[in-house]
Amino acid sequence: MKALLPVSPTAVRAPDVPEAPVVLGDTPEPEPHDDELVLAVEAYSVNRGETFQLDGRLDRPWPGWRPGKDVAGTVIRAAADGTGPAVGARVVAHPPASGWAERVAVPTTHTAELPDSIDVVTAAALPLAGITALRLLRAAGPVAGRRLLLTGASGGVGHYVTELAASSGAAVTAVSASAERGARLLELGAVELVTSVEQATGPYDVVLESVGGTSLRTALTRLAPGGLLVWFGQAGGAPVTLDFFDFFKGPRQARIAHFDYTLSDASYGDDLATLVRLVSAGRLHPEIGTVRDWSRTADVIAELRNRQVRGNAILTVG
């Protein structure tokens, strides 16, 4: 079958071969375990973390790894153990990897069935960003009536967090690199949009920080006494350096928590079903910045690296 195969960041290329992190090639058909179904992939989403793994900023999880954690399509082979959706069911899924392909094996516990009202392009925008947003807000605790600062807000996770938090009663201040990229966040319920964390005045009960570098240090000073900063990413690429004495300059009894969405639960099916229900009810609106044929995946990755895509980038498999 056809799949997008990762290219080593150190690969030697011929002068006439353009630089690209993935190439379309042939790979064996998936061999599912008893608790896995096989999905004919119709659409997938590209996540920033996958771009970091492709360019070497993050380690690839295992030899032979292929990218692809957010997919939607039709079940063509049900799980041998009798669990999960039947053949012909339309599903959204969150496999561990290898979803940028014509077909992929997925644990049935990592899937949710789709109603007719949700197309595969919308569904493919849900898994990683949506699950991360749900679990981030659980880590933050009750947000009704609380002031919340969200950095790096114009990506897929940021749009979901903004809409979910605002609908739960939080007063969300969103940080976006430009007013244009962040305009949609105001429509989704943010009470304030700023273009740098330095412009955020606070104090905030909760900070959700995903940029890294100096952004985290500055955001820490914006916390209210006893406030919580949840660190969930380093999209800016610069490492964070903190001096313990910074806490004495900032709020009293401030807390910092590291967040990893994979540690919350080994199964993603329930959260996927929640996201599907919210979208179907008109209570959650995936922000899709671009939709392309999967032959344009390398172009989309370049645009994501240059922050030219607002929200999710979706590729369709013809």
PDB file of C-alpha atoms in Angstrom:
ATOM      1  CA  MET A   1       0.000   0.000   0.000  1.00  0.00           C
ATOM      2  CA  LYS A   2       0.997   3.653  -0.298  1.00  0.00           C
ATOM      3  CA  ALA A   3       2.159   5.616   2.731  1.00  0.00           C
ATOM      4  CA  LEU A   4       4.197   8.697   3.582  1.00  0.00           C
ATOM      5  CA  LEU A   5       7.628   7.581   4.719  1.00  0.00           C
ATOM      6  CA  PRO A   6       9.891   9.752   6.906  1.00  0.00           C
ATOM      7  CA  VAL A   7      13.190  10.960   5.526  1.00  0.00           C
ATOM      8  CA  SER A   8      16.149  11.196   7.878  1.00  0.00           C
ATOM      9  CA  PRO A   9      17.042  14.826   8.693  1.00  0.00           C
ATOM     10  CA  THR A  10      20.666  13.937   7.852  1.00  0.00           C
ATOM     11  CA  ALA A  11      19.900  12.163   4.563  1.00  0.00           C
ATOM     12  CA  VAL A  12      22.116  13.028   1.602  1.00  0.00           C
ATOM     13  CA  ARG A  13      20.025  14.154  -1.361  1.00  0.00           C
ATOM     14  CA  ALA A  14      20.786  14.561  -5.034  1.00  0.00           C
ATOM     15  CA  PRO A  15      21.029  18.229  -6.099  1.00  0.00           C
ATOM     16  CA  ASP A  16      17.775  17.998  -8.075  1.00  0.00           C
ATOM     17  CA  VAL A  17      15.794  16.414  -5.203  1.00  0.00           C
ATOM     18  CA  PRO A  18      13.868  19.001  -3.135  1.00  0.00           C
ATOM     19  CA  GLU A  19      14.176  18.879   0.625  1.00  0.00           C
ATOM     20  CA  ALA A  20      11.121  17.203   2.156  1.00  0.00           C
ATOM     21  CA  PRO A  21      10.584  15.451   5.506  1.00  0.00           C
ATOM     22  CA  VAL A  22       8.387  12.706   3.966  1.00  0.00           C
ATOM     23  CA  VAL A  23       8.086  10.916   0.638  1.00  0.00           C
ATOM     24  CA  LEU A  24       5.234   8.858  -0.770  1.00  0.00           C
ATOM     25  CA  GLY A  25       6.286   5.229  -1.075  1.00  0.00           C
ATOM     26  CA  ASP A  26       5.260   1.610  -0.623  1.00  0.00           C
ATOM     27  CA  THR A  27       5.002  -0.156   2.719  1.00  0.00           C
ATOM     28  CA  PRO A  28       3.524  -3.507   3.833  1.00  0.00           C
ATOM     29  CA  GLU A  29      -0.148  -3.772   4.722  1.00  0.00           C
ATOM     30  CA  PRO A  30      -0.905  -3.391   8.451  1.00  0.00           C
ATOM     31  CA  GLU A  31      -1.008  -6.602  10.477  1.00  0.00           C
ATOM     32  CA  PRO A  32      -3.547  -5.939  13.259  1.00  0.00           C
ATOM     33  CA  HIS A  33      -3.506  -7.486  16.702  1.00  0.00           C
ATOM     34  CA  ASP A  34      -6.696  -9.162  17.886  1.00  0.00           C
ATOM     35  CA  ASP A  35      -7.900  -5.966  19.560  1.00  0.00           C
ATOM     36  CA  GLU A  36      -7.209  -3.784  16.502  1.00  0.00           C
ATOM     37  CA  LEU A  37      -9.350  -2.895  13.508  1.00  0.00           C
ATOM     38  CA  VAL A  38      -8.073  -1.857  10.085  1.00  0.00           C
ATOM     39  CA  LEU A  39      -9.167   1.544   8.845  1.00  0.00           C
ATOM     40  CA  ALA A  40      -9.212   2.782   5.256  1.00  0.00           C
ATOM     41  CA  VAL A  41      -7.877   6.280   5.882  1.00  0.00           C
ATOM     42  CA  GLU A  42      -9.788   9.085   4.168  1.00  0.00           C
ATOM     43  CA  ALA A  43      -8.326  12.087   6.019  1.00  0.00           C
ATOM     44  CA  TYR A  44      -5.626  12.814   8.566  1.00  0.00           C
ATOM     45  CA  SER A  45      -4.289  15.772  10.516  1.00  0.00           C
ATOM     46  CA  VAL A  46      -0.665  16.902  10.847  1.00  0.00           C
ATOM     47  CA  ASN A  47       0.410  17.836  14.366  1.00  0.00           C
ATOM     48  CA  ARG A  48       3.294  20.101  15.341  1.00  0.00           C
ATOM     49  CA  GLY A  49       4.863  17.352  17.481  1.00  0.00           C
ATOM     50  CA  GLU A  50       5.089  15.123  14.423  1.00  0.00           C
ATOM     51  CA  THR A  51       6.922  17.857  12.529  1.00  0.00           C
ATOM     52  CA  PHE A  52       9.424  18.033  15.403  1.00  0.00           C
ATOM     53  CA  GLN A  53       9.978  14.265  15.191  1.00  0.00           C
ATOM     54  CA  LEU A  54      10.476  14.487  11.440  1.00  0.00           C
ATOM     55  CA  ASP A  55      13.071  17.256  11.610  1.00  0.00           C
ATOM     56  CA  GLY A  56      14.973  15.710  14.522  1.00  0.00           C
ATOM     57  CA  ARG A  57      14.011  18.138  17.303  1.00  0.00           C
ATOM     58  CA  LEU A  58      12.214  15.268  19.039  1.00  0.00           C
ATOM     59  CA  ASP A  59      13.379  11.659  19.015  1.00  0.00           C
ATOM     60  CA  ARG A  60      11.438   9.236  16.877  1.00  0.00           C
ATOM     61  CA  PRO A  61       9.731   6.715  19.182  1.00  0.00           C
ATOM     62  CA  TRP A  62      11.082   3.509  17.603  1.00  0.00           C
ATOM     63  CA  PRO A  63      12.959   2.237  14.516  1.00  0.00           C
ATOM     64  CA  GLY A  64      10.656   2.104  11.512  1.00  0.00           C
ATOM     65  CA  TRP A  65       8.302   4.708  12.977  1.00  0.00           C
ATOM     66  CA  ARG A  66       5.950   6.428  10.550  1.00  0.00           C
ATOM     67  CA  PRO A  67       3.930   9.542  11.439  1.00  0.00           C
ATOM     68  CA  GLY A  68       0.153   9.678  11.755  1.00  0.00           C
ATOM     69  CA  LYS A  69      -1.852   9.900  14.991  1.00  0.00           C
ATOM     70  CA  ASP A  70      -5.071  11.634  13.826  1.00  0.00           C
ATOM     71  CA  VAL A  71      -7.154   9.788  11.237  1.00  0.00           C
ATOM     72  CA  ALA A  72     -10.718   9.318  10.066  1.00  0.00           C
ATOM     73  CA  GLY A  73     -12.174   6.842   7.612  1.00  0.00           C
ATOM     74  CA  THR A  74     -14.082   3.580   7.201  1.00  0.00           C
ATOM     75  CA  VAL A  75     -13.519   0.235   8.934  1.00  0.00           C
ATOM     76  CA  ILE A  76     -12.571  -2.434   6.395  1.00  0.00           C
ATOM     77  CA  ARG A  77     -11.597  -5.145   8.889  1.00  0.00           C
ATOM     78  CA  ALA A  78     -13.138  -5.514  12.335  1.00  0.00           C
ATOM     79  CA  ALA A  79     -11.116  -6.541  15.391  1.00  0.00           C
ATOM     80  CA  ALA A  80     -10.710 -10.309  15.764  1.00  0.00           C
ATOM     81  CA  ASP A  81     -11.701 -10.188  19.431  1.00  0.00           C
ATOM     82  CA  GLY A  82     -15.176  -8.886  18.544  1.00  0.00           C
ATOM     83  CA  THR A  83     -14.751  -5.475  20.163  1.00  0.00           C
ATOM     84  CA  GLY A  84     -15.226  -2.109  18.518  1.00  0.00           C
ATOM     85  CA  PRO A  85     -16.957  -0.909  15.363  1.00  0.00           C
ATOM     86  CA  ALA A  86     -18.049  -3.270  12.605  1.00  0.00           C
ATOM     87  CA  VAL A  87     -16.936  -3.311   8.984  1.00  0.00           C
ATOM     88  CA  GLY A  88     -18.403  -0.320   7.166  1.00  0.00           C
ATOM     89  CA  ALA A  89     -18.544   1.942  10.224  1.00  0.00           C
ATOM     90  CA  ARG A  90     -17.244   5.484   9.849  1.00  0.00           C
ATOM     91  CA  VAL A  91     -14.829   6.294  12.676  1.00  0.00           C
ATOM     92  CA  VAL A  92     -12.352   8.810  14.006  1.00  0.00           C
ATOM     93  CA  ALA A  93      -9.252   7.237  15.521  1.00  0.00           C
ATOM     94  CA  HIS A  94      -6.025   7.999  17.378  1.00  0.00           C
ATOM     95  CA  PRO A  95      -3.470   5.300  16.502  1.00  0.00           C
ATOM     96  CA  PRO A  96      -0.005   5.349  18.086  1.00  0.00           C
ATOM     97  CA  ALA A  97       1.502   6.103  14.639  1.00  0.00           C
ATOM     98  CA  SER A  98       1.487   5.189  10.929  1.00  0.00           C
ATOM     99  CA  GLY A  99      -1.765   6.951  10.011  1.00  0.00           C
ATOM    100  CA  TRP A 100      -0.407   8.859   7.003  1.00  0.00           C
ATOM    101  CA  ALA A 101      -1.201   5.894   4.783  1.00  0.00           C
ATOM    102  CA  GLU A 102      -3.968   4.269   2.793  1.00  0.00           C
ATOM    103  CA  ARG A 103      -4.705   1.904   5.676  1.00  0.00           C
ATOM    104  CA  VAL A 104      -3.781   1.702   9.364  1.00  0.00           C
ATOM    105  CA  ALA A 105      -4.374  -0.689  12.267  1.00  0.00           C
ATOM    106  CA  VAL A 106      -5.874   0.958  15.363  1.00  0.00           C
ATOM    107  CA  PRO A 107      -6.781  -0.411  18.819  1.00  0.00           C
ATOM    108  CA  THR A 108     -10.563  -0.372  19.109  1.00  0.00           C
ATOM    109  CA  THR A 109     -10.232   1.505  22.408  1.00  0.00           C
ATOM    110  CA  HIS A 110      -8.726   4.414  20.443  1.00  0.00           C
ATOM    111  CA  THR A 111     -11.733   4.916  18.156  1.00  0.00           C
ATOM    112  CA  ALA A 112     -15.185   6.490  18.155  1.00  0.00           C
ATOM    113  CA  GLU A 113     -17.951   6.100  15.608  1.00  0.00           C
ATOM    114  CA  LEU A 114     -19.078   9.114  13.601  1.00  0.00           C
ATOM    115  CA  PRO A 115     -22.653  10.224  12.967  1.00  0.00           C
ATOM    116  CA  ASP A 116     -23.630  11.128   9.404  1.00  0.00           C
ATOM    117  CA  SER A 117     -23.543  14.817  10.380  1.00  0.00           C
ATOM    118  CA  ILE A 118     -19.743  14.848  10.813  1.00  0.00           C
ATOM    119  CA  ASP A 119     -17.550  14.488   7.724  1.00  0.00           C
ATOM    120  CA  VAL A 120     -14.097  12.894   7.794  1.00  0.00           C
ATOM    121  CA  VAL A 121     -12.265  16.208   7.319  1.00  0.00           C
ATOM    122  CA  THR A 122     -13.855  17.637  10.474  1.00  0.00           C
ATOM    123  CA  ALA A 123     -13.332  14.372  12.345  1.00  0.00           C
ATOM    124  CA  ALA A 124      -9.615  14.185  11.494  1.00  0.00           C
ATOM    125  CA  ALA A 125      -9.092  17.508  13.286  1.00  0.00           C
ATOM    126  CA  LEU A 126     -10.334  16.082  16.585  1.00  0.00           C
ATOM    127  CA  PRO A 127      -7.994  13.454  18.095  1.00  0.00           C
ATOM    128  CA  LEU A 128      -4.696  14.815  19.434  1.00  0.00           C
ATOM    129  CA  ALA A 129      -5.676  18.484  19.708  1.00  0.00           C
ATOM    130  CA  GLY A 130      -9.133  17.762  21.083  1.00  0.00           C
ATOM    131  CA  ILE A 131      -8.045  15.103  23.567  1.00  0.00           C
ATOM    132  CA  THR A 132      -5.207  17.363  24.743  1.00  0.00           C
ATOM    133  CA  ALA A 133      -7.641  20.243  25.295  1.00  0.00           C
ATOM    134  CA  LEU A 134     -10.078  18.094  27.296  1.00  0.00           C
ATOM    135  CA  ARG A 135      -7.340  16.690  29.508  1.00  0.00           C
ATOM    136  CA  LEU A 136      -5.619  20.052  29.954  1.00  0.00           C
ATOM    137  CA  LEU A 137      -8.798  21.526  31.361  1.00  0.00           C
ATOM    138  CA  ARG A 138      -9.215  18.565  33.696  1.00  0.00           C
ATOM    139  CA  ALA A 139      -5.648  19.174  34.905  1.00  0.00           C
ATOM    140  CA  ALA A 140      -6.506  22.845  35.456  1.00  0.00           C
ATOM    141  CA  GLY A 141      -9.494  21.968  37.644  1.00  0.00           C
ATOM    142  CA  PRO A 142     -12.822  23.833  37.688  1.00  0.00           C
ATOM    143  CA  VAL A 143     -12.532  26.966  35.550  1.00  0.00           C
ATOM    144  CA  ALA A 144     -15.967  28.570  35.986  1.00  0.00           C
ATOM    145  CA  GLY A 145     -15.484  32.182  37.062  1.00  0.00           C
ATOM    146  CA  ARG A 146     -11.689  31.949  36.893  1.00  0.00           C
ATOM    147  CA  ARG A 147      -9.258  33.999  34.796  1.00  0.00           C
ATOM    148  CA  LEU A 148      -7.251  31.838  32.417  1.00  0.00           C
ATOM    149  CA  LEU A 149      -4.216  32.776  30.290  1.00  0.00           C
ATOM    150  CA  LEU A 150      -3.487  30.617  27.245  1.00  0.00           C
ATOM    151  CA  THR A 151      -0.235  31.032  25.289  1.00  0.00           C
ATOM    152  CA  GLY A 152       0.296  29.717  21.753  1.00  0.00           C
ATOM    153  CA  ALA A 153      -3.457  29.925  21.393  1.00  0.00           C
ATOM    154  CA  SER A 154      -3.838  30.029  17.612  1.00  0.00           C
ATOM    155  CA  GLY A 155      -3.040  26.338  17.042  1.00  0.00           C
ATOM    156  CA  GLY A 156      -5.458  23.440  17.079  1.00  0.00           C
ATOM    157  CA  VAL A 157      -5.245  22.855  20.843  1.00  0.00           C
ATOM    158  CA  GLY A 158      -5.686  26.559  21.579  1.00  0.00           C
ATOM    159  CA  HIS A 159      -8.930  26.844  19.641  1.00  0.00           C
ATOM    160  CA  TYR A 160     -10.421  23.855  21.459  1.00  0.00           C
ATOM    161  CA  VAL A 161      -9.240  25.036  24.883  1.00  0.00           C
ATOM    162  CA  THR A 162     -10.643  28.516  24.291  1.00  0.00           C
ATOM    163  CA  GLU A 163     -14.093  27.318  23.263  1.00  0.00           C
ATOM    164  CA  LEU A 164     -14.342  24.628  25.951  1.00  0.00           C
ATOM    165  CA  ALA A 165     -13.071  26.892  28.753  1.00  0.00           C
ATOM    166  CA  ALA A 166     -15.204  29.879  27.729  1.00  0.00           C
ATOM    167  CA  SER A 167     -18.341  27.737  27.526  1.00  0.00           C
ATOM    168  CA  SER A 168     -17.536  26.484  31.052  1.00  0.00           C
ATOM    169  CA  GLY A 169     -17.482  30.038  32.414  1.00  0.00           C
ATOM    170  CA  ALA A 170     -13.777  30.938  32.290  1.00  0.00           C
ATOM    171  CA  ALA A 171     -12.554  34.403  31.320  1.00  0.00           C
ATOM    172  CA  VAL A 172      -9.935  33.459  28.720  1.00  0.00           C
ATOM    173  CA  THR A 173      -7.073  35.728  27.636  1.00  0.00           C
ATOM    174  CA  ALA A 174      -5.538  34.251  24.490  1.00  0.00           C
ATOM    175  CA  VAL A 175      -1.986  34.968  23.317  1.00  0.00           C
ATOM    176  CA  SER A 176      -1.498  34.789  19.546  1.00  0.00           C
ATOM    177  CA  ALA A 177       1.439  35.906  17.413  1.00  0.00           C
ATOM    178  CA  SER A 178      -0.821  38.285  15.498  1.00  0.00           C
ATOM    179  CA  ALA A 179      -4.294  39.738  15.830  1.00  0.00           C
ATOM    180  CA  GLU A 180      -5.232  38.205  12.492  1.00  0.00           C
ATOM    181  CA  ARG A 181      -4.253  34.669  13.564  1.00  0.00           C
ATOM    182  CA  GLY A 182      -6.111  35.105  16.851  1.00  0.00           C
ATOM    183  CA  ALA A 183      -9.332  36.708  15.596  1.00  0.00           C
ATOM    184  CA  ARG A 184     -11.247  33.443  15.637  1.00  0.00           C
ATOM    185  CA  LEU A 185     -10.433  32.974  19.342  1.00  0.00           C
ATOM    186  CA  LEU A 186     -12.563  36.013  20.213  1.00  0.00           C
ATOM    187  CA  GLU A 187     -15.436  34.496  18.251  1.00  0.00           C
ATOM    188  CA  LEU A 188     -15.035  31.279  20.248  1.00  0.00           C
ATOM    189  CA  GLY A 189     -15.402  33.106  23.556  1.00  0.00           C
ATOM    190  CA  ALA A 190     -12.052  34.600  24.581  1.00  0.00           C
ATOM    191  CA  VAL A 191     -12.597  37.869  26.460  1.00  0.00           C
ATOM    192  CA  GLU A 192      -9.221  39.282  25.431  1.00  0.00           C
ATOM    193  CA  LEU A 193      -6.630  38.752  22.712  1.00  0.00           C
ATOM    194  CA  VAL A 194      -3.005  39.887  23.072  1.00  0.00           C
ATOM    195  CA  THR A 195      -0.077  39.377  20.736  1.00  0.00           C
ATOM    196  CA  SER A 196       2.564  38.723  23.409  1.00  0.00           C
ATOM    197  CA  VAL A 197       2.531  37.350  26.919  1.00  0.00           C
ATOM    198  CA  GLU A 198       4.089  40.628  28.117  1.00  0.00           C
ATOM    199  CA  GLN A 199       0.843  42.402  27.173  1.00  0.00           C
ATOM    200  CA  ALA A 200      -1.208  40.147  29.453  1.00  0.00           C
ATOM    201  CA  THR A 201      -1.818  41.973  32.720  1.00  0.00           C
ATOM    202  CA  GLY A 202      -3.477  39.381  34.930  1.00  0.00           C
ATOM    203  CA  PRO A 203      -3.480  38.244  37.555  1.00  0.00           C
ATOM    204  CA  TYR A 204      -4.614  34.833  36.307  1.00  0.00           C
ATOM    205  CA  ASP A 205      -5.818  31.884  38.334  1.00  0.00           C
ATOM    206  CA  VAL A 206      -4.572  29.448  35.685  1.00  0.00           C
ATOM    207  CA  VAL A 207      -1.935  29.747  32.959  1.00  0.00           C
ATOM    208  CA  LEU A 208      -1.739  27.126  30.204  1.00  0.00           C
ATOM    209  CA  GLU A 209       1.735  27.551  28.678  1.00  0.00           C
ATOM    210  CA  SER A 210       2.859  25.925  25.414  1.00  0.00           C
ATOM    211  CA  VAL A 211       5.527  28.220  23.943  1.00  0.00           C
ATOM    212  CA  GLY A 212       8.557  27.758  26.210  1.00  0.00           C
ATOM    213  CA  GLY A 213      11.590  30.032  26.322  1.00  0.00           C
ATOM    214  CA  THR A 214      10.963  33.352  28.034  1.00  0.00           C
ATOM    215  CA  SER A 215       7.203  32.964  27.601  1.00  0.00           C
ATOM    216  CA  LEU A 216       6.913  30.617  30.579  1.00  0.00           C
ATOM    217  CA  ARG A 217       9.031  32.848  32.823  1.00  0.00           C
ATOM    218  CA  THR A 218       6.896  35.884  31.997  1.00  0.00           C
ATOM    219  CA  ALA A 219       3.629  33.972  32.319  1.00  0.00           C
ATOM    220  CA  LEU A 220       4.657  32.819  35.790  1.00  0.00           C
ATOM    221  CA  THR A 221       4.748  36.434  36.986  1.00  0.00           C
ATOM    222  CA  ARG A 222       1.153  36.922  35.815  1.00  0.00           C
ATOM    223  CA  LEU A 223      -0.267  34.276  38.174  1.00  0.00           C
ATOM    224  CA  ALA A 224      -2.513  35.197  41.074  1.00  0.00           C
ATOM    225  CA  PRO A 225      -1.401  34.067  44.555  1.00  0.00           C
ATOM    226  CA  GLY A 226      -1.841  30.314  44.757  1.00  0.00           C
ATOM    227  CA  GLY A 227      -2.249  30.136  40.977  1.00  0.00           C
ATOM    228  CA  LEU A 228      -1.393  27.182  38.756  1.00  0.00           C
ATOM    229  CA  LEU A 229       0.782  27.172  35.624  1.00  0.00           C
ATOM    230  CA  VAL A 230       0.407  24.044  33.473  1.00  0.00           C
ATOM    231  CA  TRP A 231       3.276  23.577  31.009  1.00  0.00           C
ATOM    232  CA  PHE A 232       2.247  21.451  28.026  1.00  0.00           C
ATOM    233  CA  GLY A 233       4.608  22.298  25.187  1.00  0.00           C
ATOM    234  CA  GLN A 234       7.594  24.151  23.792  1.00  0.00           C
ATOM    235  CA  ALA A 235       6.341  25.207  20.375  1.00  0.00           C
ATOM    236  CA  GLY A 236       8.765  28.127  20.222  1.00  0.00           C
ATOM    237  CA  GLY A 237      11.677  25.701  20.250  1.00  0.00           C
ATOM    238  CA  ALA A 238      13.639  27.570  22.949  1.00  0.00           C
ATOM    239  CA  PRO A 239      14.222  25.731  26.249  1.00  0.00           C
ATOM    240  CA  VAL A 240      12.916  27.133  29.522  1.00  0.00           C
ATOM    241  CA  THR A 241      15.373  28.353  32.164  1.00  0.00           C
ATOM    242  CA  LEU A 242      13.947  29.072  35.608  1.00  0.00           C
ATOM    243  CA  ASP A 243      15.633  30.406  38.700  1.00  0.00           C
ATOM    244  CA  PHE A 244      14.019  29.236  41.936  1.00  0.00           C
ATOM    245  CA  PHE A 245      14.190  32.808  43.223  1.00  0.00           C
ATOM    246  CA  ASP A 246      11.842  33.843  40.405  1.00  0.00           C
ATOM    247  CA  PHE A 247       9.084  32.492  42.620  1.00  0.00           C
ATOM    248  CA  PHE A 248       9.864  35.145  45.218  1.00  0.00           C
ATOM    249  CA  LYS A 249       9.426  37.863  42.586  1.00  0.00           C
ATOM    250  CA  GLY A 250       6.137  36.425  41.388  1.00  0.00           C
ATOM    251  CA  PRO A 251       2.960  35.217  43.100  1.00  0.00           C
ATOM    252  CA  ARG A 252       3.030  33.549  46.481  1.00  0.00           C
ATOM    253  CA  GLN A 253       2.452  29.788  46.582  1.00  0.00           C
ATOM    254  CA  ALA A 254       2.454  29.504  42.780  1.00  0.00           C
ATOM    255  CA  ARG A 255       2.547  25.990  41.350  1.00  0.00           C
ATOM    256  CA  ILE A 256       3.960  24.606  38.096  1.00  0.00           C
ATOM    257  CA  ALA A 257       2.728  21.294  36.710  1.00  0.00           C
ATOM    258  CA  HIS A 258       4.033  19.460  33.650  1.00  0.00           C
ATOM    259  CA  PHE A 259       1.294  18.002  31.452  1.00  0.00           C
ATOM    260  CA  ASP A 260       1.462  14.999  29.119  1.00  0.00           C
ATOM    261  CA  TYR A 261      -1.848  14.009  27.591  1.00  0.00           C
ATOM    262  CA  THR A 262      -0.757  10.370  27.161  1.00  0.00           C
ATOM    263  CA  LEU A 263      -0.402   9.829  30.919  1.00  0.00           C
ATOM    264  CA  SER A 264      -4.042  10.568  31.719  1.00  0.00           C
ATOM    265  CA  ASP A 265      -5.509   7.351  30.353  1.00  0.00           C
ATOM    266  CA  ALA A 266      -4.337   4.472  28.196  1.00  0.00           C
ATOM    267  CA  SER A 267      -7.587   4.623  26.194  1.00  0.00           C
ATOM    268  CA  TYR A 268      -8.750   7.525  24.059  1.00  0.00           C
ATOM    269  CA  GLY A 269     -12.135   6.232  22.944  1.00  0.00           C
ATOM    270  CA  ASP A 270     -14.217   7.937  25.631  1.00  0.00           C
ATOM    271  CA  ASP A 271     -12.644  11.326  24.996  1.00  0.00           C
ATOM    272  CA  LEU A 272     -13.059  10.917  21.233  1.00  0.00           C
ATOM    273  CA  ALA A 273     -16.724  10.082  21.778  1.00  0.00           C
ATOM    274  CA  THR A 274     -17.095  13.225  23.928  1.00  0.00           C
ATOM    275  CA  LEU A 275     -15.566  15.373  21.198  1.00  0.00           C
ATOM    276  CA  VAL A 276     -17.817  13.809  18.558  1.00  0.00           C
ATOM    277  CA  ARG A 277     -20.874  14.456  20.746  1.00  0.00           C
ATOM    278  CA  LEU A 278     -19.939  18.107  21.295  1.00  0.00           C
ATOM    279  CA  VAL A 279     -19.331  18.716  17.584  1.00  0.00           C
ATOM    280  CA  SER A 280     -22.568  16.973  16.638  1.00  0.00           C
ATOM    281  CA  ALA A 281     -24.489  19.140  19.126  1.00  0.00           C
ATOM    282  CA  GLY A 282     -22.929  22.353  17.774  1.00  0.00           C
ATOM    283  CA  ARG A 283     -21.034  23.017  20.996  1.00  0.00           C
ATOM    284  CA  LEU A 284     -17.513  22.559  19.591  1.00  0.00           C
ATOM    285  CA  HIS A 285     -16.244  23.926  16.289  1.00  0.00           C
ATOM    286  CA  PRO A 286     -12.968  22.526  14.919  1.00  0.00           C
ATOM    287  CA  GLU A 287     -10.829  25.249  13.359  1.00  0.00           C
ATOM    288  CA  ILE A 288      -9.514  23.898  10.070  1.00  0.00           C
ATOM    289  CA  GLY A 289      -6.869  26.125   8.542  1.00  0.00           C
ATOM    290  CA  THR A 290      -6.180  24.184   5.348  1.00  0.00           C
ATOM    291  CA  VAL A 291      -7.380  21.065   3.507  1.00  0.00           C
ATOM    292  CA  ARG A 292      -5.091  19.518   0.862  1.00  0.00           C
ATOM    293  CA  ASP A 293      -4.557  16.280  -1.008  1.00  0.00           C
ATOM    294  CA  TRP A 294      -2.081  14.070   0.841  1.00  0.00           C
ATOM    295  CA  SER A 295       0.442  14.514  -1.969  1.00  0.00           C
ATOM    296  CA  ARG A 296       0.927  18.039  -0.538  1.00  0.00           C
ATOM    297  CA  THR A 297       1.858  16.868   2.967  1.00  0.00           C
ATOM    298  CA  ALA A 298       5.442  18.177   2.752  1.00  0.00           C
ATOM    299  CA  ASP A 299       4.131  21.621   1.743  1.00  0.00           C
ATOM    300  CA  VAL A 300       1.748  21.663   4.694  1.00  0.00           C
ATOM    301  CA  ILE A 301       4.533  20.684   7.096  1.00  0.00           C
ATOM    302  CA  ALA A 302       6.611  23.623   5.837  1.00  0.00           C
ATOM    303  CA  GLU A 303       3.666  25.973   6.384  1.00  0.00           C
ATOM    304  CA  LEU A 304       3.132  24.657   9.910  1.00  0.00           C
ATOM    305  CA  ARG A 305       6.795  25.227  10.719  1.00  0.00           C
ATOM    306  CA  ASN A 306       6.470  28.806   9.491  1.00  0.00           C
ATOM    307  CA  ARG A 307       3.241  29.324  11.463  1.00  0.00           C
ATOM    308  CA  GLN A 308       1.240  29.949   8.304  1.00  0.00           C
ATOM    309  CA  VAL A 309      -1.655  27.676   9.319  1.00  0.00           C
ATOM    310  CA  ARG A 310      -4.254  28.702  11.876  1.00  0.00           C
ATOM    311  CA  GLY A 311      -5.880  25.739  13.584  1.00  0.00           C
ATOM    312  CA  ASN A 312      -5.616  22.240  12.108  1.00  0.00           C
ATOM    313  CA  ALA A 313      -4.088  21.155   8.802  1.00  0.00           C
ATOM    314  CA  ILE A 314      -5.986  18.293   7.142  1.00  0.00           C
ATOM    315  CA  LEU A 315      -4.864  16.035   4.294  1.00  0.00           C
ATOM    316  CA  THR A 316      -7.311  13.910   2.302  1.00  0.00           C
ATOM    317  CA  VAL A 317      -6.375  10.490   0.951  1.00  0.00           C
ATOM    318  CA  GLY A 318      -7.779  10.011  -2.560  1.00  0.00           C
TER     319      GLY A 318
END
